[in-house]
Amino acid sequence: MDVDDLERKHFMKTLAVFKYYRPYALKRVSEQTEIYEKLSERHKALIPDFLVAMQNIKKCIEANAFFISQILRNAKPDIFEGDHFLSNQHDAIENFVKSGVVNPQSDFAITSSDLDKVYSVLKQFVRDWSSVGAEERKQSYGPVLEEIKKLYWSSDRQLSDIRILVPGAGLGRLAWELANCGFSCQGNEWSLYMLLPAYFILNTCKKVGEYTLHPWATQFCNNMTRDNQTAAVAVPDVVPTDIPAGVQFSMVAGDFVEVYSEPESWDCVATVYFIDTAHNILDYLETIWRILVPGGYWINFGPLLYHFADIPGQDSIELSYEELKKAIKLVGFESVKEEVKIPSTFTQDPNSMLHYHYHCVLNVLRKPPSAKK
Amino acid sequence: MDVDDLERKHFMKTLAVFKYYRPYALKRVSEQTEIYEKLSERHKALIPDFLVAMQNIKKCIEANAFFISQILRNAKPDIFEGDHFLSNQHDAIENFVKSGVVNPQSDFAITSSDLDKVYSVLKQFVRDWSSVGAEERKQSYGPVLEEIKKLYWSSDRQLSDIRILVPGAGLGRLAWELANCGFSCQGNEWSLYMLLPAYFILNTCKKVGEYTLHPWATQFCNNMTRDNQTAAVAVPDVVPTDIPAGVQFSMVAGDFVEVYSEPESWDCVATVYFIDTAHNILDYLETIWRILVPGGYWINFGPLLYHFADIPGQDSIELSYEELKKAIKLVGFESVKEEVKIPSTFTQDPNSMLHYHYHCVLNVLRKPPSAKK
């Protein structure tokens, strides 16, 4: 297989995984029901509401599957203008999307960790495009937006001339917020699991609350009530196409280090929960340094979870924050501001009995105006 | 294989996993070093302290391996008085403990999730037997101890006549605290990964701070500094053999539901981070009900993480707290007290950039004095 074939296969597999969400999620409910059926009558009598709860969860999964079908309906080859591996694939994709249930054992070897990505997408919609996610956005996007406004709102330049790049843009909310403020902004994202839903929400969604998700429907543990598990979340909370006139806003697919090689092409790079997604975080540092104009800023917010840690066969170099800071300095950046231990969550169900809290760092870093090419 | 053979094999496998800690943990450091060696000289120069950090982590792993060797040296067949599957195994166990490196592929098919249990043991020592764990113990054991004292300190009975059972006793701190207060207390634990270290700390450790652990040494992500990763923790923080005279204190191995069948044999059952370890939580409710004397109390603290959720081939019925509460009532318990959303952590590294917070429930439940056998 050549590179185009591999890319096409990866694209089709992503569609297959999205399609497999429904049977996979429903299977989890069936398993719970089967275990219930094996209980003694005495035990069944102790949990009289159990089967009703399972029926309600099924309905939530069906609603999620409908939402996913809308994402797939819009998964058109022309999403990726730069890439040619999907040219002439229009009919093939459309037929695949319309076809019946995917067999997970067939062409694609779909694993539970593939499905986890779809579960994450639903939760990421809450984070990026619902009012339930407002608190999380305030914690993580908030400080970054604030720093950028402080840096540029008092400058002589037109905001729409200031070019900001958001690597690891996910479903696009931070990039959208920056564009909505008047900056020219480009989001970059590698994962198709994010790119297809991002395209859908940014380009086809026309009104507030157009869709209803049940992001916690497949979360069977740490529920205070079944109502928490079946909670409905409306998306989006804003109209994603609302961008001021004259502002450039785009999303670009691909690996950050490969896509962005043009030196001194960005005024600002904003990274939120991104830098730990690298195989080699030093590549990210050097790429950010290279593409910033002299005097440009890098605003960073996040933990150091290291995406590839413990994934067999994948290189991953895991630095402490102290080592990372030293490397940032050695690359040449000046530290304008540093805050540590900023509490922040990521796609957290506010009602769960289990919460993941990150103690994040916020960095405002500057490529000195005197820096040479 | 008969049941005794299986139990023996499980025992020997547990020893093998403990022994395999050292090469397994060191391999993780070697992998990081190999990735470092592949870096360009320019990248190496950006992280000048990296190799020194790896050397320090190696030393921590060696210290942990020494501590584990002390646990194994005390893994004698006579730990388990009730069980006969280890009789005549003394020499076999001693030879195995003294023998060289274990081959993970050999008899036991050791997996990374087996090794995770050893990593957990080291962290559990921090929780149960160090001053670093004091805050965690205050959050979870604290409210339970307080409720039990309130219930029994003003009673006419001698404290040493009051029999308290702690299922899921882990490394034994809560059971020890109750015994140290003067109650007669029995801890029950199913996992050999907990029982062997619990025996070691409770029976062979003679002074405060006798051992030094580095519980976060193998945690490569979310470190603010390498000093966090290599931090030393002294155990124990108390002398575990310090129990008032005349107080019964014991640890019993085995499955809670199987071991405890004698009706009305306990005054109080205290469960902390335990009830979600069941295949069927209703079995736990009924067992607790049965073994309590009429008028006896069940104190519960914890989340609903459900230990067997998502483990293939393992039954697991995952109730919401609302459903569980109803079942508790239907079994016959009276609710004396209920608190929800109590913040609590479990074996948390206080310096990590990632924290797991549980929103726990505290229940004080009573088997009515009028309850019939």
XYZ file of C-alpha atoms in Angstrom:
746
model
C 0.000 0.000 0.000
C 1.272 3.489 -0.789
C 0.756 6.447 1.532
C -2.492 7.493 -0.154
C -3.913 3.975 0.242
C -2.988 3.968 3.931
C -4.569 7.388 4.469
C -7.724 6.257 2.682
C -7.871 3.094 4.753
C -7.413 5.111 7.945
C -10.217 7.446 6.842
C -12.556 4.522 6.140
C -11.642 2.865 9.436
C -12.525 6.049 11.319
C -15.939 6.064 9.639
C -16.319 2.384 10.554
C -15.512 3.036 14.209
C -18.058 5.870 14.366
C -20.639 3.570 12.780
C -19.840 0.814 15.241
C -20.634 3.071 18.219
C -24.305 2.031 18.282
C -23.956 -1.790 18.425
C -20.942 -1.516 20.703
C -22.640 0.754 23.230
C -25.879 -1.256 23.115
C -23.909 -4.444 23.789
C -22.772 -3.005 27.125
C -26.431 -2.501 28.092
C -27.329 -6.020 26.965
C -24.541 -7.430 29.100
C -25.857 -5.613 32.175
C -29.340 -6.922 31.398
C -28.033 -10.491 31.025
C -26.269 -10.284 34.391
C -29.495 -8.972 35.900
C -31.444 -11.884 34.414
C -29.075 -14.350 36.095
C -29.782 -12.870 39.546
C -32.019 -14.670 42.017
C -35.601 -13.406 42.262
C -34.730 -12.099 45.724
C -31.925 -9.986 44.310
C -34.035 -8.773 41.396
C -36.606 -7.543 43.901
C -33.907 -5.422 45.565
C -33.314 -3.422 42.361
C -36.849 -2.936 40.994
C -35.899 0.003 38.718
C -32.973 -1.683 36.996
C -34.625 -2.721 33.723
C -36.291 0.651 33.272
C -32.885 2.276 33.722
C -31.425 0.017 30.996
C -34.255 0.972 28.617
C -33.567 4.666 29.221
C -29.856 4.194 28.587
C -30.684 2.445 25.302
C -32.709 5.473 24.193
C -29.758 7.742 24.987
C -27.425 5.562 22.929
C -29.869 5.715 19.997
C -29.905 9.519 20.246
C -26.098 9.586 20.284
C -26.031 7.231 17.287
C -28.305 9.646 15.411
C -25.944 12.519 16.197
C -22.993 10.447 14.989
C -24.888 9.618 11.783
C -25.147 13.371 11.144
C -21.376 13.723 11.540
C -20.848 10.877 9.060
C -23.355 12.283 6.582
C -21.086 15.335 6.410
C -17.817 13.397 6.222
C -17.165 14.473 2.663
C -13.828 14.200 0.865
C -13.696 17.957 0.293
C -13.196 18.605 4.009
C -9.474 18.259 3.449
C -8.573 20.717 0.762
C -4.870 20.075 0.968
C -5.085 16.295 0.771
C -5.658 14.405 -2.426
C -5.970 10.892 -1.103
C -9.747 11.237 -1.012
C -10.291 12.576 -4.525
C -12.732 10.379 -6.442
C -13.787 8.737 -3.178
C -17.067 10.627 -2.869
C -19.340 7.759 -3.883
C -17.360 5.145 -1.977
C -17.631 7.173 1.229
C -21.309 7.926 0.735
C -22.084 4.250 0.111
C -20.095 3.198 3.136
C -21.852 5.708 5.382
C -25.255 4.547 4.143
C -24.473 0.819 4.382
C -25.524 -1.442 7.259
C -23.805 -2.494 10.472
C -20.032 -2.686 10.429
C -18.405 -5.974 11.348
C -15.632 -5.039 13.788
C -13.618 -8.139 12.857
C -13.766 -7.440 9.128
C -11.414 -5.054 7.386
C -10.525 -2.780 10.225
C -9.902 -4.750 13.450
C -11.811 -2.253 15.592
C -10.702 -2.345 19.249
C -12.268 -1.025 22.422
C -9.639 1.713 22.491
C -10.859 2.818 19.038
C -14.354 3.044 20.465
C -13.032 5.021 23.425
C -12.153 7.727 20.912
C -15.816 8.019 19.885
C -16.864 8.138 23.551
C -14.288 10.923 23.982
C -15.697 12.848 21.028
C -19.127 12.988 22.667
C -17.572 14.271 25.886
C -15.441 16.732 23.938
C -18.628 18.195 22.440
C -19.706 18.968 26.002
C -16.347 20.605 26.712
C -16.201 22.655 23.523
C -19.760 23.308 22.420
C -22.201 23.201 25.350
C -23.098 25.394 28.284
C -22.236 22.467 30.604
C -18.643 22.868 29.393
C -18.537 26.608 30.164
C -16.754 26.088 33.480
C -14.066 23.890 31.908
C -13.524 26.385 29.104
C -13.198 29.173 31.642
C -10.479 27.194 33.476
C -8.327 26.364 30.455
C -9.215 28.507 27.426
C -10.000 31.463 29.710
C -6.443 32.296 30.852
C -5.106 31.821 27.295
C -7.694 34.145 25.752
C -7.037 36.690 28.462
C -3.272 36.702 27.878
C -3.715 37.038 24.123
C -6.137 39.929 24.522
C -3.712 41.680 26.888
C -0.890 41.267 24.357
C -2.690 42.434 21.233
C -5.740 44.539 22.017
C -3.624 47.588 22.741
C -1.389 47.134 19.678
C -1.580 49.411 16.615
C -2.222 46.473 14.295
C -5.640 45.436 13.090
C -6.689 42.314 15.003
C -7.576 40.546 11.763
C -3.953 40.991 10.638
C -2.697 39.142 13.687
C -2.261 35.481 12.790
C -2.772 32.964 15.580
C -2.231 29.204 15.274
C -3.912 26.680 17.574
C -2.230 23.255 17.268
C -4.263 20.372 18.702
C -7.449 22.297 18.022
C -9.747 19.314 18.678
C -13.359 20.364 18.056
C -12.218 23.913 17.418
C -13.657 25.996 20.241
C -10.493 27.852 21.255
C -9.650 28.652 17.627
C -13.253 29.769 17.122
C -13.123 31.980 20.243
C -9.995 33.691 18.922
C -11.604 34.247 15.518
C -14.732 35.481 17.254
C -12.558 38.073 19.057
C -11.406 39.317 15.655
C -8.033 37.580 15.275
C -7.172 35.586 12.175
C -6.951 32.081 13.467
C -6.098 28.628 12.178
C -6.752 25.410 14.095
C -4.613 22.388 13.361
C -5.630 18.871 14.269
C -4.169 15.469 13.542
C -6.947 13.091 14.612
C -9.751 12.269 12.177
C -11.856 11.457 15.243
C -11.744 15.183 15.986
C -11.555 16.575 12.453
C -14.775 15.020 11.148
C -16.905 16.191 14.116
C -15.164 19.597 14.069
C -16.023 20.042 10.404
C -19.604 19.031 11.132
C -20.132 21.449 14.011
C -18.264 24.390 12.486
C -19.730 24.194 9.005
C -23.150 22.587 9.084
C -24.640 23.481 12.443
C -26.873 26.511 12.119
C -28.532 27.137 15.456
C -28.010 27.022 19.206
C -29.098 23.718 20.769
C -29.690 22.039 17.406
C -28.624 18.629 18.734
C -29.033 16.683 21.972
C -26.317 14.368 23.271
C -26.168 11.975 26.196
C -22.420 12.035 26.740
C -22.383 9.923 29.930
C -24.803 7.226 28.744
C -22.084 4.566 28.524
C -20.562 5.477 31.887
C -21.840 2.806 34.291
C -19.597 3.559 37.266
C -19.625 6.298 39.884
C -23.158 7.446 39.131
C -25.091 9.060 41.946
C -28.335 8.555 40.001
C -29.310 7.027 36.661
C -30.519 10.502 35.700
C -26.873 11.599 35.768
C -26.009 8.772 33.403
C -28.794 9.645 30.970
C -28.435 13.443 31.237
C -29.091 15.358 28.013
C -26.703 18.063 26.847
C -27.671 20.488 24.075
C -25.072 21.508 21.493
C -23.934 23.954 20.328
C -24.241 26.783 22.860
C -23.353 29.379 20.190
C -23.792 29.518 16.430
C -20.396 28.266 15.203
C -20.624 30.136 11.895
C -20.807 33.486 13.741
C -17.416 34.975 12.930
C -16.856 38.723 12.385
C -16.572 39.750 8.732
C -13.029 39.943 7.384
C -11.608 37.488 9.885
C -9.772 34.443 8.549
C -10.746 31.245 10.333
C -9.724 27.786 9.151
C -9.020 24.262 10.331
C -6.114 22.338 8.817
C -5.643 18.571 9.013
C -2.292 16.947 9.627
C 0.670 16.496 11.914
C 1.699 19.821 13.444
C 5.440 19.285 12.912
C 4.959 18.242 9.271
C 2.367 20.828 8.261
C 4.045 23.890 9.752
C 7.501 24.371 8.297
C 7.296 27.962 7.005
C 9.536 30.087 9.265
C 8.245 33.279 10.871
C 4.716 32.808 9.612
C 2.690 33.225 12.831
C 2.341 36.034 15.367
C 1.151 33.758 18.129
C 0.819 30.041 18.887
C -1.739 28.965 21.505
C -1.501 25.427 22.897
C -4.025 24.040 25.375
C -3.725 20.401 26.516
C -1.516 19.871 23.479
C 2.236 19.754 24.051
C 2.104 16.334 25.763
C 0.659 14.744 22.588
C 4.122 14.580 20.955
C 6.338 11.550 20.439
C 9.127 14.034 21.091
C 8.077 17.230 22.819
C 11.346 18.900 21.724
C 10.132 18.741 18.107
C 7.129 20.803 19.168
C 9.327 23.381 20.925
C 11.528 23.816 17.872
C 8.589 23.972 15.447
C 6.861 26.638 17.530
C 10.120 28.602 17.732
C 10.679 28.375 13.973
C 7.194 29.407 12.824
C 6.866 32.373 15.205
C 7.891 35.816 13.994
C 10.589 37.458 16.110
C 8.731 39.093 18.975
C 5.935 36.509 18.597
C 4.295 34.775 21.550
C 3.631 31.190 22.574
C 0.884 30.776 25.149
C 0.723 27.321 26.701
C -1.737 25.751 29.141
C -1.954 22.145 30.293
C -0.522 19.178 32.191
C 2.171 16.699 31.053
C 0.168 13.513 30.535
C 2.241 12.308 27.552
C -0.119 10.752 25.071
C 2.240 7.970 23.931
C 3.436 6.889 27.388
C 2.877 3.158 27.850
C 1.736 2.616 24.242
C 3.842 -0.313 23.043
C 6.007 0.394 20.019
C 5.522 4.165 20.227
C 8.407 6.433 21.134
C 7.635 8.796 23.968
C 10.082 10.922 25.885
C 8.571 12.053 29.148
C 10.119 15.152 30.665
C 9.278 16.722 33.977
C 8.040 20.305 33.834
C 11.382 21.440 35.295
C 13.260 19.777 32.387
C 10.793 21.142 29.862
C 11.236 24.678 31.207
C 14.991 24.399 30.842
C 14.606 23.132 27.257
C 12.226 26.009 26.426
C 14.848 28.450 27.691
C 17.675 26.713 25.794
C 15.630 26.885 22.565
C 15.679 30.647 23.083
C 12.291 31.634 24.492
C 11.958 34.358 27.126
C 9.498 33.638 29.904
C 7.054 36.534 30.225
C 4.743 34.796 32.682
C 4.473 31.464 34.453
C 1.715 30.187 36.704
C 1.621 26.671 38.133
C -0.937 24.470 39.899
C -3.898 25.987 38.065
C -6.838 23.637 38.702
C -8.455 22.397 35.505
C -10.524 19.460 34.302
C -10.874 17.832 30.873
C -14.249 16.487 29.639
C -15.348 15.933 33.228
C -18.894 14.801 34.051
C -19.699 17.308 36.823
C -22.019 14.800 38.554
C -19.719 11.780 38.618
C -18.350 10.440 41.908
C -14.904 10.400 40.229
C -13.215 13.604 39.087
C -9.893 14.028 37.314
C -8.256 17.278 38.337
C -5.173 18.548 36.610
C -2.787 20.995 38.195
C -1.869 22.852 35.027
C 0.827 25.296 34.066
C 0.246 28.537 32.155
C 3.182 29.923 30.207
C 3.487 33.130 28.259
C 6.697 32.797 26.250
C 8.276 35.168 23.762
C 10.599 34.639 20.837
C 12.869 37.669 21.364
C 12.506 40.405 18.725
C 16.245 40.052 18.128
C 15.965 36.332 17.238
C 17.511 35.470 13.871
C 16.015 33.233 11.258
C -5.715 -29.219 38.935
C -7.741 -29.321 42.124
C -8.585 -26.228 44.160
C -5.502 -26.552 46.362
C -3.252 -26.775 43.289
C -4.868 -23.669 41.845
C -4.476 -21.757 45.104
C -0.835 -22.833 45.331
C -0.220 -21.751 41.770
C -1.876 -18.375 42.435
C 0.301 -17.943 45.518
C 3.476 -18.733 43.569
C 2.414 -16.436 40.741
C 1.949 -13.568 43.194
C 5.492 -14.131 44.476
C 6.707 -14.206 40.863
C 5.014 -10.897 40.058
C 6.563 -9.242 43.119
C 9.967 -10.604 42.091
C 9.483 -9.335 38.552
C 8.986 -5.748 39.785
C 12.687 -4.937 39.567
C 13.436 -5.977 35.937
C 10.055 -4.668 34.776
C 10.498 -1.242 36.350
C 14.121 -0.981 35.217
C 13.064 -1.823 31.654
C 10.907 1.310 31.609
C 13.982 3.399 32.482
C 16.080 1.630 29.821
C 13.415 2.403 27.222
C 13.495 6.102 28.095
C 17.292 6.022 27.890
C 17.171 4.306 24.484
C 14.775 6.935 23.151
C 17.112 9.623 24.490
C 20.071 8.008 22.720
C 18.197 8.177 19.406
C 17.758 11.953 19.730
C 19.856 14.362 17.684
C 22.796 15.953 19.511
C 20.894 19.263 19.346
C 17.935 17.734 21.176
C 20.170 16.009 23.727
C 21.715 19.385 24.526
C 18.245 20.733 25.352
C 17.784 18.179 28.153
C 21.214 18.075 29.799
C 19.957 16.544 33.067
C 18.054 13.641 31.525
C 20.572 10.824 32.023
C 21.256 11.851 35.628
C 17.508 11.734 36.262
C 17.341 8.193 34.828
C 20.203 7.090 37.097
C 18.386 8.477 40.137
C 15.180 6.698 39.170
C 17.128 3.434 38.855
C 18.383 3.842 42.429
C 14.803 4.356 43.631
C 13.671 1.201 41.854
C 16.507 -0.748 43.498
C 15.408 0.537 46.910
C 11.818 -0.496 46.175
C 13.052 -3.918 45.039
C 14.863 -4.314 48.348
C 11.678 -3.462 50.223
C 9.753 -5.987 48.138
C 12.408 -8.618 48.859
C 11.699 -8.073 52.578
C 8.003 -8.694 51.984
C 8.836 -11.910 50.112
C 11.274 -13.088 52.772
C 8.312 -13.045 55.154
C 5.854 -14.685 52.755
C 5.673 -17.843 54.825
C 2.996 -20.524 54.499
C 1.938 -20.039 58.125
C 0.524 -16.571 57.341
C -2.729 -18.249 56.441
C -3.736 -20.300 59.424
C -7.036 -21.380 58.028
C -5.729 -22.521 54.657
C -4.001 -25.833 54.123
C -3.011 -25.506 50.512
C 0.412 -24.243 51.565
C 1.259 -26.929 54.107
C 4.558 -28.628 53.254
C 5.354 -25.748 50.844
C 7.822 -24.028 53.152
C 10.992 -25.090 51.336
C 9.479 -24.647 47.875
C 8.494 -21.058 48.698
C 11.822 -20.233 50.305
C 13.723 -21.598 47.316
C 11.543 -19.701 44.910
C 11.998 -16.421 46.813
C 15.791 -16.910 46.856
C 16.048 -17.959 43.196
C 17.107 -15.639 40.363
C 15.137 -13.495 37.960
C 11.672 -14.670 37.012
C 10.883 -15.182 33.349
C 7.523 -13.480 32.800
C 6.745 -15.768 29.863
C 7.405 -18.958 31.806
C 4.868 -20.560 34.094
C 2.828 -17.580 35.048
C 2.156 -15.360 32.022
C 2.767 -12.157 33.968
C 1.025 -9.148 32.409
C 1.454 -5.417 32.861
C -1.804 -5.350 34.804
C -0.278 -7.862 37.254
C 2.640 -5.492 37.696
C 0.237 -2.597 38.225
C -0.841 -4.401 41.382
C 2.711 -4.217 42.745
C 2.918 -0.538 41.827
C -0.377 -0.093 43.714
C 1.000 -1.864 46.780
C 3.829 0.661 47.050
C 1.345 3.527 46.805
C -0.956 1.811 49.296
C 1.936 1.759 51.801
C 1.993 5.546 51.513
C -1.762 5.694 52.084
C -1.838 3.306 55.034
C 1.537 3.495 56.744
C 3.251 6.845 56.136
C 2.865 10.408 57.321
C 2.417 11.479 53.665
C -0.817 9.428 53.718
C -2.127 11.155 56.850
C -4.331 13.553 54.873
C -5.897 10.728 52.848
C -6.558 8.696 55.979
C -8.169 11.709 57.602
C -10.529 12.051 54.613
C -11.691 8.437 54.448
C -10.845 6.512 57.628
C -11.419 9.659 59.714
C -15.219 9.915 59.353
C -15.617 6.148 59.872
C -13.525 6.123 63.057
C -15.447 9.135 64.322
C -18.842 7.526 63.754
C -17.759 4.288 65.450
C -16.393 6.167 68.458
C -19.641 8.132 68.735
C -21.647 4.902 68.653
C -19.666 2.864 71.164
C -17.576 5.068 73.441
C -20.567 5.967 75.561
C -21.896 2.388 75.742
C -21.725 0.278 78.908
C -19.806 -2.478 77.150
C -16.058 -2.886 77.311
C -14.581 -1.712 73.998
C -12.583 -4.933 73.680
C -15.872 -6.869 73.732
C -17.157 -4.962 70.734
C -16.337 -6.934 67.599
C -15.717 -4.929 64.430
C -15.087 -6.433 60.989
C -13.271 -4.547 58.217
C -13.802 -6.264 54.851
C -11.373 -5.164 52.120
C -8.804 -4.343 54.785
C -5.928 -3.892 52.313
C -2.727 -3.152 54.197
C -4.668 -3.081 57.454
C -4.484 0.501 58.685
C -8.195 1.040 59.390
C -8.464 -2.307 61.207
C -5.305 -1.417 63.139
C -6.705 2.021 64.070
C -9.845 0.400 65.445
C -7.802 -2.114 67.447
C -5.580 0.720 68.623
C -8.727 2.479 69.911
C -9.460 -0.617 72.000
C -12.034 -2.415 69.845
C -11.638 -6.055 68.909
C -11.112 -5.935 65.205
C -10.662 -8.317 62.309
C -9.523 -7.284 58.865
C -10.521 -9.405 55.880
C -8.745 -9.249 52.549
C -9.003 -11.277 49.368
C -5.952 -10.169 47.406
C -2.599 -11.837 48.046
C -1.015 -8.651 46.686
C -2.340 -6.957 49.825
C -2.184 -9.870 52.275
C 1.539 -10.567 51.946
C 2.595 -6.910 52.447
C -0.002 -6.506 55.236
C 1.425 -9.499 57.071
C 4.910 -8.090 56.633
C 4.137 -4.619 57.977
C 1.856 -5.730 60.805
C 4.001 -8.565 62.114
C 7.642 -7.953 61.303
C 8.098 -4.204 61.302
C 9.396 -3.020 64.656
C 10.085 0.704 64.445
C 8.866 3.951 62.938
C 10.516 4.789 59.601
C 12.217 1.399 59.319
C 11.930 1.351 55.513
C 12.202 3.885 52.712
C 10.061 3.650 49.595
C 9.991 5.623 46.361
C 6.353 5.058 45.451
C 6.252 7.384 42.417
C 9.542 6.243 40.850
C 7.804 4.517 37.936
C 5.434 7.414 37.296
C 6.899 9.241 34.289
C 3.984 11.535 33.492
C 2.685 14.698 35.113
C 5.817 15.339 37.153
C 6.590 18.936 38.065
C 10.163 17.940 38.939
C 12.195 14.723 38.890
C 12.533 15.173 42.654
C 8.799 14.491 42.873
C 9.268 11.292 40.922
C 12.132 10.096 43.130
C 10.667 11.294 46.450
C 11.387 9.069 49.445
C 8.618 8.063 51.820
C 9.416 6.489 55.201
C 7.206 3.663 56.489
C 5.691 2.957 58.899
C 4.655 6.160 60.680
C 3.628 4.177 63.796
C 4.770 0.880 65.300
C 2.201 -1.551 63.892
C 2.550 -4.002 66.760
C 1.393 -1.311 69.235
C -2.047 -2.612 70.189
C -3.523 -2.226 73.692
C -3.324 -5.366 75.848
C -6.418 -7.576 75.773
C -7.559 -6.359 72.354
C -8.132 -8.953 69.645
C -6.684 -7.924 66.284
C -6.393 -10.283 63.330
C -6.311 -10.404 59.534
C -8.162 -13.145 57.701
C -7.575 -14.140 54.078
C -10.365 -15.011 51.706
C -13.480 -13.885 49.890
C -15.719 -11.843 52.204
C -18.952 -13.551 51.134
C -17.459 -17.034 51.520
C -15.564 -16.513 54.772
C -18.322 -14.761 56.724
C -21.401 -16.942 56.944
C -21.954 -17.070 60.732
C -25.126 -15.041 61.452
C -25.163 -12.310 64.089
C -21.472 -12.587 64.797
C -20.347 -8.950 64.504
C -21.339 -5.739 66.282
C -20.146 -3.505 63.501
C -18.930 -3.762 59.904
C -16.765 -0.933 58.536
C -16.270 -0.705 54.761
C -14.013 1.913 53.157
C -13.491 1.855 49.373
C -14.772 -1.724 49.477
C -18.373 -2.308 48.395
C -17.633 -1.656 44.703
C -15.171 -4.592 44.642
C -18.037 -7.123 44.327
C -19.129 -9.067 41.272
C -22.599 -8.572 42.754
C -22.874 -5.799 45.312
C -26.187 -7.265 46.552
C -24.245 -10.279 47.892
C -22.257 -7.869 50.037
C -25.414 -6.176 51.354
C -26.966 -9.496 52.349
C -23.765 -10.820 53.908
C -23.340 -7.683 56.011
C -26.995 -7.867 57.066
C -26.675 -11.539 58.036
C -23.478 -11.306 60.085
C -24.496 -8.213 62.055
C -26.189 -8.650 65.417
C -29.640 -7.030 65.649
C -28.931 -3.415 66.560
C -25.505 -3.675 64.892
C -24.071 -0.994 62.608
C -22.663 -0.850 59.125
C -20.486 2.171 58.415
C -19.652 2.673 54.748
C -17.421 5.175 52.977
C -16.421 5.289 49.314
C -17.309 5.775 45.653
C -18.877 3.277 43.207
C -15.996 2.493 40.897
C -16.995 -1.170 40.374
C -13.817 -3.186 40.276
C -14.990 -5.697 37.643
C -16.516 -3.176 35.213
C -15.012 -3.638 31.747
C -13.047 -6.753 32.728
C -13.928 -9.282 30.014
C -15.540 -12.472 31.250
C -16.198 -11.091 34.748
C -19.732 -10.459 35.928
C -20.282 -6.977 37.281
C -23.577 -5.326 38.059
C -23.157 -1.579 38.297
C -25.814 0.212 40.301
C -26.148 3.931 40.769
C -25.981 5.134 44.358
C -29.722 5.850 44.205
C -30.415 2.194 43.304
C -27.979 0.962 45.934
C -29.679 3.060 48.615
C -33.039 1.569 47.710
C -31.585 -1.959 47.880
C -30.021 -1.235 51.282
C -33.430 -0.157 52.538
C -35.164 -3.183 51.019
C -32.658 -5.501 52.701
C -33.868 -3.993 55.983
C -31.277 -1.465 57.092
C -32.293 1.799 58.745
C -30.342 4.864 57.646
C -28.941 6.664 60.681
C -26.782 9.081 58.731
C -25.937 9.862 55.123
C -23.459 12.353 53.731
C -22.658 12.696 50.041
C -20.003 14.428 47.944
C -17.282 14.024 50.564
C -13.997 14.816 48.800
C -11.475 11.995 49.089
C -8.445 10.655 47.236
C -6.955 7.158 46.993
C -3.162 6.636 46.887
C -2.708 10.087 45.376
C 0.760 11.534 44.775
C 0.242 14.999 46.278
C 2.773 16.553 43.879
C 1.472 15.105 40.606
C -0.104 17.346 37.969
C -2.973 14.812 37.794
C -5.221 14.173 40.786
C -8.101 11.724 41.102
C -10.776 13.101 43.393
C -13.670 10.983 44.510
C -16.936 12.440 45.712
C -17.665 9.789 48.311
C -20.698 8.816 50.344
C -20.682 8.154 54.076
C -23.440 5.903 55.431
C -24.236 4.929 58.978
C -26.741 2.074 58.712
C -28.370 0.011 61.411
C -29.795 -3.490 61.454
C -32.890 -2.826 63.586
C -32.789 -4.360 67.084
C -36.070 -6.086 66.207
C -34.576 -7.848 63.148
C -35.086 -11.603 63.175
C -32.476 -14.175 62.348
